[in-house]
Amino acid sequence: MEKLEKYVSVKDEDHFYHQGAVELLIFNFLLILTILTIWLFKNHRFRFLHETGGAMLYGLVMGLIIRYVTKSPDVESGTVYECEKLKSGPSTLLINITNQVYEYQYKREISHHNVHGHQGNAMLQKMTFDPSIFFNILLPPIIFHAGYSLKKRHFFRNLGSILTYAFLGTAISCIVIGLIMYGFVKAMVHIGQLKQWEFHFTDCLFFGSLMSATDPVTVLAIFHELNVDTDLYTLLFGESVLNDAVAIVLTHSISIYSPKENPNAFDAAAFFQSVGNFLGIFAGSFAMGSSYAVVTALISFMHLTKFTKLCEFPMLETGLFFLLSWSAFLSAEAAGLTGIVAVLFCGVTQAHYTYNNLSPDSKMRTKQLCKFMNFLAENVIFCYMGLALFTFQNHIFNPLFIFGALVAVFVARASNIYPLSFLLNLGRKQKIPRTFQHMMMFSGLRGAIAFALAIRDTGSQPKQMMFTTALLIVFFTVWVFGGGTTPMLTWLQIRVGVDPDEDLKARAASQSAPNLDKNTTKAESAWLFRIWYGFDHKYLKPLLTHTGPPLTSTLPEWCNPVARILTSPSAYGDPLKDGDTVCIIQNDELTENSELSAHVPVPAQDSTGSTQATGKEDIQEGDLGLGGYKLQLQHTAGQPQKNSLA
Amino acid sequence: MEKLEKYVSVKDEDHFYHQGAVELLIFNFLLILTILTIWLFKNHRFRFLHETGGAMLYGLVMGLIIRYVTKSPDVESGTVYECEKLKSGPSTLLINITNQVYEYQYKREISHHNVHGHQGNAMLQKMTFDPSIFFNILLPPIIFHAGYSLKKRHFFRNLGSILTYAFLGTAISCIVIGLIMYGFVKAMVHIGQLKQWEFHFTDCLFFGSLMSATDPVTVLAIFHELNVDTDLYTLLFGESVLNDAVAIVLTHSISIYSPKENPNAFDAAAFFQSVGNFLGIFAGSFAMGSSYAVVTALISFMHLTKFTKLCEFPMLETGLFFLLSWSAFLSAEAAGLTGIVAVLFCGVTQAHYTYNNLSPDSKMRTKQLCKFMNFLAENVIFCYMGLALFTFQNHIFNPLFIFGALVAVFVARASNIYPLSFLLNLGRKQKIPRTFQHMMMFSGLRGAIAFALAIRDTGSQPKQMMFTTALLIVFFTVWVFGGGTTPMLTWLQIRVGVDPDEDLKARAASQSAPNLDKNTTKAESAWLFRIWYGFDHKYLKPLLTHTGPPLTSTLPEWCNPVARILTSPSAYGDPLKDGDTVCIIQNDELTENSELSAHVPVPAQDSTGSTQATGKEDIQEGDLGLGGYKLQLQHTAGQPQKNSLA
């Protein structure tokens, strides 16, 4: 008895002093290694293995070491104990073992087939951290960064196409993958690898929706480095950002789709309920995200008579900015909505309104911090994916399922990109060339989001098989397609080394001429968006930021008393010209562009746009992809895609 | 059966979608509230409740709400289940409940008396997060910040006194608290509140060591804001920073002190082993921390011919800087040393060497990021302390013990400050005036470290009583003494509104005169430190940074080939003058000061010091304590403490 106590206390001591430090150290070590490798790669202009691929590789090696070097000291844990008294699993269990009460916390449900494979290696267990850390801590900075650094001008120019790819394309992809997988599952049942009741059609659709989240981090980083054609960049960036949001909401909707009787039969009511859920969740998340951003804008804009403005306390300002943005995510999750969608639109809105109210220091600081967090989170996730292949203990490798998934992913990507591009080209003035379509097809990598969705639920056998398959597809696409991006660009002869300023200058030149060439902007940004732009510029921007015309001049006269209170004093120096909406849009776009690509001076005639725009905040814009070197690709001057310039 | 399954799956669904979001949201909400309050306080120049006190108050209210508004749905968890088959508690337990296997994870050992009080409120349980998060994630940035922002000049000027207070003072405090508490424990046993065997003398000493960690965050923030006398500031800052390190190592050493037979009897061998442990752990942690910093300095300094320097990739540079510093902490913890000590000295060394190698952007970025993380971590900890009073479920409030602890803490602080100050004044040229001593006595708040040490182990009844008591003492000291700082300064007539430049100017003036007034620096920085300074300036700085004279001129001639390789090319423009060590020290100090207090131009004769020093990085120095307002205190010009100037 005494001896046991001693043993327990020594164990406690041990527990006391290294809790979690070793695991964190391993991650730190992997990250340091990744950073050093990136440095090396940048120096040798090596572009066949991207940093994310490298991070994954290191994770893989480390996982291998942990798995086969550490032992399983916990022999007890393979045994299942009976407890007749319990009716269901409580969240906390108190157990009396040799006269000492121990507290145990509920972790998860285990399928019977896993019990024996359950090795109970404590080290492995510690390394497979809680999926909620992914969702609540690692993903938000990545998605927020995507929203906050969105190049609005190009985005809105291609909005129609982006929305089509993101909504319609993801739905197509989800259904195609679901159908193909259902075929493979049927085949597996036929040859006896699977029992019929384990895998419903809804499970296949679930898999389809999670595999539809593309993650072109690698491709976009290379595009950024090579200055690939802006339209292609924007199409891919916009598609992938929105597509993540759509895929997540879709996964959520499918997982709560519960037909009343036979899960294989089609239940119209349940289906429409799912569609309703999808729309409701998307709209709700959007509203949640933007309202948090509007609150941030209002707080940072506030100038009560007795109050020092918030921007005089940069620490508080930055703190509030990030905490409120994160709260947008968490509130949405807590309310049963989708945090990713909320934080994405929160980022977009913050960039649109709050950014203008920040002090110049804070502008720079928020951008840098956002980028830094994104950089760290991304590398942690990719390291972790590498680790998970060996440390996750309930993998189910089914070759047929994996092969089926690979086929399904490509067929789905093809039936998303090509038909939709064809349809879009019917309506677009600037067609999406074939080469762009091939490149988009090629850039359908799967990454963090697919992984995060798959790891969220690994309780049952089908879910474990999905997780393993998703992980392998991520590896395959990141290494093969990520590495193949540069050769593919050369092969498709896509324009690289495009000077983003060139585009701007051409645009400025066309604008300074008295006859505005309305073709480009007007054709693409539909009437709905022109109305929105006008409304935003006349009412929302003056209300929420220091830019734009004073409300007194935009609101009807009887609103003057209210308008005077709501308008920033600094806005009065800046009377509204009687320009038409298109002009406002184009000016806005110009200003935005000068905000985003630093070294371009704001054109002199930009009188209605924001005068606060400084080029300073973007010093770090290219710091991950710098070096200033251009790839030795043939500049194909007279190509069809050249017409992306006005 | 079917019904149960349905129930479980619904529960899972729920689990699936809000994992952790609600708890994080609560913390976010508390932080946002705290930030808004700080803003309000800053506007109203309200200084009787510091932000930390405010954060604690909000936490308290939130804890109250969570405790009494949320219900305990988990009725099962009060019951203890028997398990005869198990011999000891495994880290993972598989339990078969109604034909479904659940996995449970070991959380902790529970004393028998707690079992019935164990309410099993899931919400409360989630809010009391893992102590390892404190140690591994929240504390490192705070301690690193303290090291990285150390004002070396003033620190070294008062080094002897600081070391005396930190080492000897903390030991005195620990023993005094231990003895007094032992008396109270004896009394409690006498009146039957406690059983003899529950509380050994080593437990009392353990409590003494953890309660000896002072945390003057609040006081120092106010000092900073009011520009209190620099020497007082430095004494307190230096003492508290080192004292934390000492208290932590002391707690560690005492907890592994295990006399062979009677735990109450004095065992000389075990005692000396503890002392040896203390010294070994301290030295080991110091070495670990500084070696990580040296590695960082070397990497950021590296300029291989084919390599672009790291500072051209700011994101990588910043990432590496923080990851390596954090690794210093984690490695020390993993190796059984003390991470806090390691990260503290890592911070000091980073500031001394690596800082000089960073690009100007990175200098600013690391400072800002470090400050920002410190700000967030501090507020999270104080919010959490407030929460813990109501959410922690195993409090043991013992009025006698709490009263005893309060008495002990004050007696211990008094027997630390007054006798040591008396002894120090015998040796010091500039005496520590009585008013300073009173102020130091008054500033002995307990905070994050004491709390973190106490929460690390709450398994047994004595440890729970200690935790509750420590928490209450933190509340009491932060609110009462933190709030009383400003009145106390007025009452003691301590000089405020001191211009740090004034000190510098006087010093520069005295130096430009041909006869160097060696009294101040020489008297205080003992011969050992002069030797160290000379060595550092001649060999280490040129080896690790771009500053200082080239090694070719400082090393003997036969070392020239090696020296040439090791010296940065930029150092050659800067030949070593034949100045004496004191001059080097003073120049170094001047440069440091100009680095640290921004707006002072570097004196022209500073030729041997670092020429890289820019004032830019310190733009944010005062941003938490700004506003530029001075307190309306009487400036008592002809006071004894005025002689702190040369």
PDB file of C-alpha atoms in Angstrom, chain A residues 4 8 11-13 16-22 24-25 28 31-32 35-36 38-40 42-44 74 76-83 85-110 112 115 118 125 132 136 251-252 255-256 299 302 306-310 312-316 318-320 323-324 326-327 330-331 333-334 336 361 364-365 368-369 371-372 375-376 456-457 619-620 623-624 626, chain B residues 4 8 11-13 16-22 24-25 28 31-32 35-36 38-40 42-44 74 76-83 85-110 112 115 118 125 132 136 251-252 255-256 299 302 306-310 312-316 318-320 323-324 326-327 330-331 333-334 361 364-365 368-369 371-372 375-376 456-457 619-620 623-624 626:
ATOM      1  CA  LEU A   4       1.833   2.134  -4.303  1.00  0.00           C
ATOM      2  CA  VAL A   8       1.598   7.333  -7.504  1.00  0.00           C
ATOM      3  CA  LYS A  11       4.133   9.709 -11.164  1.00  0.00           C
ATOM      4  CA  ASP A  12       2.329  12.830 -10.070  1.00  0.00           C
ATOM      5  CA  GLU A  13       5.614  14.634  -9.631  1.00  0.00           C
ATOM      6  CA  PHE A  16       3.585  18.033 -12.406  1.00  0.00           C
ATOM      7  CA  TYR A  17       6.711  19.112 -14.142  1.00  0.00           C
ATOM      8  CA  HIS A  18       6.513  18.439 -17.842  1.00  0.00           C
ATOM      9  CA  GLN A  19       2.810  18.720 -18.527  1.00  0.00           C
ATOM     10  CA  GLY A  20       2.538  19.315 -22.217  1.00  0.00           C
ATOM     11  CA  ALA A  21       5.997  20.823 -22.585  1.00  0.00           C
ATOM     12  CA  VAL A  22       7.397  17.955 -24.626  1.00  0.00           C
ATOM     13  CA  LEU A  24       4.719  21.699 -27.592  1.00  0.00           C
ATOM     14  CA  LEU A  25       8.469  21.440 -27.966  1.00  0.00           C
ATOM     15  CA  ASN A  28       8.145  24.167 -32.010  1.00  0.00           C
ATOM     16  CA  LEU A  31       8.162  24.838 -37.055  1.00  0.00           C
ATOM     17  CA  ILE A  32      11.734  25.992 -36.588  1.00  0.00           C
ATOM     18  CA  ILE A  35      11.254  28.064 -41.234  1.00  0.00           C
ATOM     19  CA  LEU A  36      14.904  27.212 -41.758  1.00  0.00           C
ATOM     20  CA  ILE A  38      11.880  27.936 -46.235  1.00  0.00           C
ATOM     21  CA  TRP A  39      14.908  30.165 -45.841  1.00  0.00           C
ATOM     22  CA  LEU A  40      17.051  27.601 -47.641  1.00  0.00           C
ATOM     23  CA  LYS A  42      14.170  30.902 -50.890  1.00  0.00           C
ATOM     24  CA  ASN A  43      17.913  31.148 -51.252  1.00  0.00           C
ATOM     25  CA  HIS A  44      18.108  28.405 -53.801  1.00  0.00           C
ATOM     26  CA  ASP A  74       0.245   1.795 -20.690  1.00  0.00           C
ATOM     27  CA  GLU A  76      -3.806  -1.521 -19.103  1.00  0.00           C
ATOM     28  CA  SER A  77      -5.463   0.533 -21.723  1.00  0.00           C
ATOM     29  CA  GLY A  78      -6.188  -2.187 -24.219  1.00  0.00           C
ATOM     30  CA  THR A  79      -8.618  -3.763 -21.777  1.00  0.00           C
ATOM     31  CA  VAL A  80     -12.262  -2.822 -21.654  1.00  0.00           C
ATOM     32  CA  TYR A  81     -13.885  -2.654 -18.237  1.00  0.00           C
ATOM     33  CA  GLU A  82     -17.494  -3.372 -17.586  1.00  0.00           C
ATOM     34  CA  CYS A  83     -19.714  -1.062 -15.679  1.00  0.00           C
ATOM     35  CA  LYS A  85     -24.414   0.504 -13.088  1.00  0.00           C
ATOM     36  CA  LEU A  86     -23.983   3.154 -15.718  1.00  0.00           C
ATOM     37  CA  LYS A  87     -26.694   3.842 -18.254  1.00  0.00           C
ATOM     38  CA  SER A  88     -24.858   6.331 -20.459  1.00  0.00           C
ATOM     39  CA  GLY A  89     -21.428   7.893 -20.502  1.00  0.00           C
ATOM     40  CA  PRO A  90     -21.225  10.826 -18.084  1.00  0.00           C
ATOM     41  CA  SER A  91     -18.832  13.649 -18.843  1.00  0.00           C
ATOM     42  CA  THR A  92     -16.879  12.938 -15.686  1.00  0.00           C
ATOM     43  CA  LEU A  93     -16.349   9.575 -14.106  1.00  0.00           C
ATOM     44  CA  LEU A  94     -15.149   8.989 -10.570  1.00  0.00           C
ATOM     45  CA  ILE A  95     -13.573   5.616 -10.067  1.00  0.00           C
ATOM     46  CA  ASN A  96     -12.392   3.994  -6.902  1.00  0.00           C
ATOM     47  CA  ILE A  97      -9.199   2.096  -7.555  1.00  0.00           C
ATOM     48  CA  THR A  98      -7.430   0.489  -4.602  1.00  0.00           C
ATOM     49  CA  ASN A  99      -9.051   2.892  -2.187  1.00  0.00           C
ATOM     50  CA  GLN A 100      -8.137   5.998  -4.102  1.00  0.00           C
ATOM     51  CA  VAL A 101     -10.648   7.971  -6.143  1.00  0.00           C
ATOM     52  CA  TYR A 102      -9.560   9.054  -9.600  1.00  0.00           C
ATOM     53  CA  GLU A 103     -11.343  11.451 -11.862  1.00  0.00           C
ATOM     54  CA  TYR A 104     -11.640  10.576 -15.550  1.00  0.00           C
ATOM     55  CA  GLN A 105     -12.907  12.804 -18.251  1.00  0.00           C
ATOM     56  CA  TYR A 106     -15.011  11.720 -21.219  1.00  0.00           C
ATOM     57  CA  LYS A 107     -13.013  11.760 -24.400  1.00  0.00           C
ATOM     58  CA  ARG A 108     -14.914   9.911 -27.082  1.00  0.00           C
ATOM     59  CA  GLU A 109     -16.919   6.927 -28.120  1.00  0.00           C
ATOM     60  CA  ILE A 110     -14.975   4.014 -29.571  1.00  0.00           C
ATOM     61  CA  HIS A 112     -15.870  -2.057 -31.060  1.00  0.00           C
ATOM     62  CA  VAL A 115     -10.829  -1.501 -29.098  1.00  0.00           C
ATOM     63  CA  HIS A 118      -6.177   0.683 -29.462  1.00  0.00           C
ATOM     64  CA  GLN A 125      -2.308  10.200 -27.671  1.00  0.00           C
ATOM     65  CA  SER A 132     -11.504  21.883 -31.392  1.00  0.00           C
ATOM     66  CA  ASN A 136     -11.305  27.500 -32.699  1.00  0.00           C
ATOM     67  CA  THR A 251     -20.995  19.646 -44.542  1.00  0.00           C
ATOM     68  CA  HIS A 252     -22.866  21.039 -41.580  1.00  0.00           C
ATOM     69  CA  SER A 255     -24.632  16.158 -41.173  1.00  0.00           C
ATOM     70  CA  ILE A 256     -27.901  17.444 -39.733  1.00  0.00           C
ATOM     71  CA  ILE A 299     -15.841  51.745 -31.671  1.00  0.00           C
ATOM     72  CA  MET A 302     -16.200  56.910 -31.972  1.00  0.00           C
ATOM     73  CA  LYS A 306     -14.735  63.773 -23.418  1.00  0.00           C
ATOM     74  CA  PHE A 307     -12.995  60.712 -24.806  1.00  0.00           C
ATOM     75  CA  THR A 308      -9.542  60.327 -26.173  1.00  0.00           C
ATOM     76  CA  LYS A 309      -9.892  58.367 -29.355  1.00  0.00           C
ATOM     77  CA  LEU A 310      -9.098  54.692 -29.201  1.00  0.00           C
ATOM     78  CA  GLU A 312      -4.266  56.913 -29.296  1.00  0.00           C
ATOM     79  CA  PHE A 313      -3.880  53.687 -27.370  1.00  0.00           C
ATOM     80  CA  PRO A 314      -2.527  51.386 -30.070  1.00  0.00           C
ATOM     81  CA  MET A 315      -2.316  48.359 -27.778  1.00  0.00           C
ATOM     82  CA  LEU A 316      -5.981  48.602 -26.845  1.00  0.00           C
ATOM     83  CA  THR A 318      -5.099  46.247 -31.786  1.00  0.00           C
ATOM     84  CA  GLY A 319      -6.352  44.087 -28.959  1.00  0.00           C
ATOM     85  CA  LEU A 320      -9.950  45.069 -29.507  1.00  0.00           C
ATOM     86  CA  LEU A 323     -10.603  40.024 -30.056  1.00  0.00           C
ATOM     87  CA  LEU A 324     -13.769  41.268 -31.714  1.00  0.00           C
ATOM     88  CA  TRP A 326     -12.245  36.289 -33.099  1.00  0.00           C
ATOM     89  CA  SER A 327     -15.480  36.756 -31.194  1.00  0.00           C
ATOM     90  CA  LEU A 330     -16.759  32.072 -31.678  1.00  0.00           C
ATOM     91  CA  SER A 331     -20.211  33.613 -31.455  1.00  0.00           C
ATOM     92  CA  GLU A 333     -19.950  28.659 -33.581  1.00  0.00           C
ATOM     93  CA  ALA A 334     -21.671  29.006 -30.223  1.00  0.00           C
ATOM     94  CA  GLY A 336     -24.802  26.888 -34.168  1.00  0.00           C
ATOM     95  CA  ASP A 361       0.639  52.414 -36.866  1.00  0.00           C
ATOM     96  CA  MET A 364       0.556  48.333 -40.262  1.00  0.00           C
ATOM     97  CA  ARG A 365       0.412  46.396 -37.032  1.00  0.00           C
ATOM     98  CA  GLN A 368       1.586  42.333 -39.978  1.00  0.00           C
ATOM     99  CA  LEU A 369       0.116  40.526 -37.026  1.00  0.00           C
ATOM    100  CA  LYS A 371      -0.024  37.829 -41.676  1.00  0.00           C
ATOM    101  CA  PHE A 372       2.214  36.469 -38.964  1.00  0.00           C
ATOM    102  CA  PHE A 375       1.913  32.071 -41.370  1.00  0.00           C
ATOM    103  CA  LEU A 376       2.251  30.273 -38.046  1.00  0.00           C
ATOM    104  CA  ARG A 456     -13.838  16.724 -36.385  1.00  0.00           C
ATOM    105  CA  ASP A 457     -15.624  13.435 -36.154  1.00  0.00           C
ATOM    106  CA  ILE A 619       5.628  47.338 -46.661  1.00  0.00           C
ATOM    107  CA  GLN A 620       5.395  43.693 -45.723  1.00  0.00           C
ATOM    108  CA  ASP A 623       7.796  39.533 -47.723  1.00  0.00           C
ATOM    109  CA  LEU A 624       6.961  35.884 -47.966  1.00  0.00           C
ATOM    110  CA  LEU A 626      10.118  38.227 -52.242  1.00  0.00           C
TER     111      LEU A 626
ATOM    112  CA  LEU B   4     -30.549   5.612 -26.289  1.00  0.00           C
ATOM    113  CA  VAL B   8     -26.123   9.637 -27.798  1.00  0.00           C
ATOM    114  CA  LYS B  11     -25.406  14.624 -27.816  1.00  0.00           C
ATOM    115  CA  ASP B  12     -22.512  14.005 -30.181  1.00  0.00           C
ATOM    116  CA  GLU B  13     -23.959  16.390 -32.699  1.00  0.00           C
ATOM    117  CA  PHE B  16     -19.493  18.362 -32.631  1.00  0.00           C
ATOM    118  CA  TYR B  17     -20.568  21.893 -33.182  1.00  0.00           C
ATOM    119  CA  HIS B  18     -19.706  24.017 -30.207  1.00  0.00           C
ATOM    120  CA  GLN B  19     -16.636  22.319 -28.821  1.00  0.00           C
ATOM    121  CA  GLY B  20     -14.928  24.887 -26.681  1.00  0.00           C
ATOM    122  CA  ALA B  21     -16.381  27.880 -28.523  1.00  0.00           C
ATOM    123  CA  VAL B  22     -18.556  29.005 -25.638  1.00  0.00           C
ATOM    124  CA  LEU B  24     -13.391  30.840 -25.399  1.00  0.00           C
ATOM    125  CA  LEU B  25     -16.146  33.307 -26.121  1.00  0.00           C
ATOM    126  CA  ASN B  28     -12.990  36.925 -25.197  1.00  0.00           C
ATOM    127  CA  LEU B  31     -11.054  40.650 -22.314  1.00  0.00           C
ATOM    128  CA  ILE B  32     -13.061  42.988 -24.511  1.00  0.00           C
ATOM    129  CA  ILE B  35     -10.018  46.660 -22.692  1.00  0.00           C
ATOM    130  CA  LEU B  36     -13.029  48.949 -22.876  1.00  0.00           C
ATOM    131  CA  ILE B  38      -9.028  50.431 -19.470  1.00  0.00           C
ATOM    132  CA  TRP B  39      -9.955  52.889 -22.176  1.00  0.00           C
ATOM    133  CA  LEU B  40     -12.543  54.444 -19.892  1.00  0.00           C
ATOM    134  CA  LYS B  42      -7.426  56.189 -19.115  1.00  0.00           C
ATOM    135  CA  ASN B  43      -9.877  58.837 -20.181  1.00  0.00           C
ATOM    136  CA  HIS B  44     -10.944  59.633 -16.673  1.00  0.00           C
ATOM    137  CA  ASP B  74     -24.602  15.629 -14.954  1.00  0.00           C
ATOM    138  CA  GLU B  76     -24.183  10.775 -12.463  1.00  0.00           C
ATOM    139  CA  SER B  77     -20.907  12.359 -11.645  1.00  0.00           C
ATOM    140  CA  GLY B  78     -21.321  12.555  -7.895  1.00  0.00           C
ATOM    141  CA  THR B  79     -21.261   8.772  -7.707  1.00  0.00           C
ATOM    142  CA  VAL B  80     -18.086   6.798  -7.304  1.00  0.00           C
ATOM    143  CA  TYR B  81     -17.837   3.537  -9.226  1.00  0.00           C
ATOM    144  CA  GLU B  82     -15.870   0.574  -8.044  1.00  0.00           C
ATOM    145  CA  CYS B  83     -13.404  -1.204 -10.221  1.00  0.00           C
ATOM    146  CA  LYS B  85      -9.812  -5.273 -11.558  1.00  0.00           C
ATOM    147  CA  LEU B  86      -7.661  -2.180 -11.739  1.00  0.00           C
ATOM    148  CA  LYS B  87      -4.531  -1.839  -9.663  1.00  0.00           C
ATOM    149  CA  SER B  88      -3.647   1.759 -10.438  1.00  0.00           C
ATOM    150  CA  GLY B  89      -5.137   4.501 -12.534  1.00  0.00           C
ATOM    151  CA  PRO B  90      -4.183   4.142 -16.214  1.00  0.00           C
ATOM    152  CA  SER B  91      -3.950   7.248 -18.338  1.00  0.00           C
ATOM    153  CA  THR B  92      -6.755   6.029 -20.592  1.00  0.00           C
ATOM    154  CA  LEU B  93      -9.695   3.947 -19.525  1.00  0.00           C
ATOM    155  CA  LEU B  94     -12.017   2.076 -21.849  1.00  0.00           C
ATOM    156  CA  ILE B  95     -15.406   1.384 -20.365  1.00  0.00           C
ATOM    157  CA  ASN B  96     -18.220  -0.658 -21.731  1.00  0.00           C
ATOM    158  CA  ILE B  97     -21.519   1.025 -20.938  1.00  0.00           C
ATOM    159  CA  THR B  98     -24.689  -0.529 -22.345  1.00  0.00           C
ATOM    160  CA  ASN B  99     -22.775  -2.198 -25.129  1.00  0.00           C
ATOM    161  CA  GLN B 100     -20.929   0.896 -26.233  1.00  0.00           C
ATOM    162  CA  VAL B 101     -17.267   1.482 -25.459  1.00  0.00           C
ATOM    163  CA  TYR B 102     -16.296   4.909 -24.221  1.00  0.00           C
ATOM    164  CA  GLU B 103     -12.834   6.277 -23.791  1.00  0.00           C
ATOM    165  CA  TYR B 104     -12.040   8.237 -20.657  1.00  0.00           C
ATOM    166  CA  GLN B 105      -8.903  10.160 -19.965  1.00  0.00           C
ATOM    167  CA  TYR B 106      -7.167  10.448 -16.606  1.00  0.00           C
ATOM    168  CA  LYS B 107      -7.613  13.870 -15.125  1.00  0.00           C
ATOM    169  CA  ARG B 108      -6.580  13.785 -11.487  1.00  0.00           C
ATOM    170  CA  GLU B 109      -6.686  12.108  -8.146  1.00  0.00           C
ATOM    171  CA  ILE B 110      -9.468  13.183  -5.831  1.00  0.00           C
ATOM    172  CA  HIS B 112     -12.151  11.287  -0.432  1.00  0.00           C
ATOM    173  CA  VAL B 115     -16.055  13.276  -3.686  1.00  0.00           C
ATOM    174  CA  HIS B 118     -17.977  17.247  -6.379  1.00  0.00           C
ATOM    175  CA  GLN B 125     -15.394  22.109 -15.341  1.00  0.00           C
ATOM    176  CA  SER B 132      -0.388  23.487 -18.066  1.00  0.00           C
ATOM    177  CA  ASN B 136       3.352  26.666 -21.099  1.00  0.00           C
ATOM    178  CA  THR B 251       9.103  25.712  -4.897  1.00  0.00           C
ATOM    179  CA  HIS B 252      10.413  23.071  -7.248  1.00  0.00           C
ATOM    180  CA  SER B 255       8.563  19.818  -3.649  1.00  0.00           C
ATOM    181  CA  ILE B 256      11.280  17.313  -4.481  1.00  0.00           C
ATOM    182  CA  ILE B 299      21.356  32.567 -36.972  1.00  0.00           C
ATOM    183  CA  MET B 302      24.881  34.544 -40.197  1.00  0.00           C
ATOM    184  CA  LYS B 306      25.483  32.328 -51.011  1.00  0.00           C
ATOM    185  CA  PHE B 307      22.766  33.147 -48.521  1.00  0.00           C
ATOM    186  CA  THR B 308      20.429  36.055 -48.393  1.00  0.00           C
ATOM    187  CA  LYS B 309      20.449  37.254 -44.817  1.00  0.00           C
ATOM    188  CA  LEU B 310      17.551  36.205 -42.657  1.00  0.00           C
ATOM    189  CA  GLU B 312      15.453  40.110 -45.596  1.00  0.00           C
ATOM    190  CA  PHE B 313      12.588  37.769 -44.775  1.00  0.00           C
ATOM    191  CA  PRO B 314      10.993  39.582 -41.823  1.00  0.00           C
ATOM    192  CA  MET B 315       8.282  36.973 -41.363  1.00  0.00           C
ATOM    193  CA  LEU B 316      10.796  34.169 -41.027  1.00  0.00           C
ATOM    194  CA  THR B 318      10.212  37.166 -36.401  1.00  0.00           C
ATOM    195  CA  GLY B 319       8.908  33.614 -36.416  1.00  0.00           C
ATOM    196  CA  LEU B 320      12.292  32.150 -35.634  1.00  0.00           C
ATOM    197  CA  LEU B 323       9.814  30.163 -31.629  1.00  0.00           C
ATOM    198  CA  LEU B 324      13.383  29.810 -30.414  1.00  0.00           C
ATOM    199  CA  TRP B 326       9.614  29.774 -26.561  1.00  0.00           C
ATOM    200  CA  SER B 327      11.663  26.657 -27.154  1.00  0.00           C
ATOM    201  CA  LEU B 330       9.834  24.373 -23.244  1.00  0.00           C
ATOM    202  CA  SER B 331      13.224  22.670 -23.394  1.00  0.00           C
ATOM    203  CA  GLU B 333      10.603  22.367 -18.674  1.00  0.00           C
ATOM    204  CA  ALA B 334      11.051  19.149 -20.613  1.00  0.00           C
ATOM    205  CA  ASP B 361      11.431  46.603 -38.971  1.00  0.00           C
ATOM    206  CA  MET B 364      10.003  47.284 -33.904  1.00  0.00           C
ATOM    207  CA  ARG B 365       7.917  44.235 -34.691  1.00  0.00           C
ATOM    208  CA  GLN B 368       5.447  45.378 -30.319  1.00  0.00           C
ATOM    209  CA  LEU B 369       4.501  41.753 -30.602  1.00  0.00           C
ATOM    210  CA  LYS B 371       4.344  43.809 -25.622  1.00  0.00           C
ATOM    211  CA  PHE B 372       1.049  42.803 -27.180  1.00  0.00           C
ATOM    212  CA  PHE B 375      -0.740  42.537 -22.482  1.00  0.00           C
ATOM    213  CA  LEU B 376      -3.104  39.797 -23.568  1.00  0.00           C
ATOM    214  CA  ARG B 456      -0.360  23.453 -10.499  1.00  0.00           C
ATOM    215  CA  ASP B 457      -1.179  20.923  -7.841  1.00  0.00           C
ATOM    216  CA  ILE B 619       7.709  54.368 -30.487  1.00  0.00           C
ATOM    217  CA  GLN B 620       5.322  52.193 -28.582  1.00  0.00           C
ATOM    218  CA  ASP B 623       1.607  53.433 -25.159  1.00  0.00           C
ATOM    219  CA  LEU B 624      -0.005  51.671 -22.264  1.00  0.00           C
ATOM    220  CA  LEU B 626       0.482  57.438 -21.997  1.00  0.00           C
TER     221      LEU B 626
END
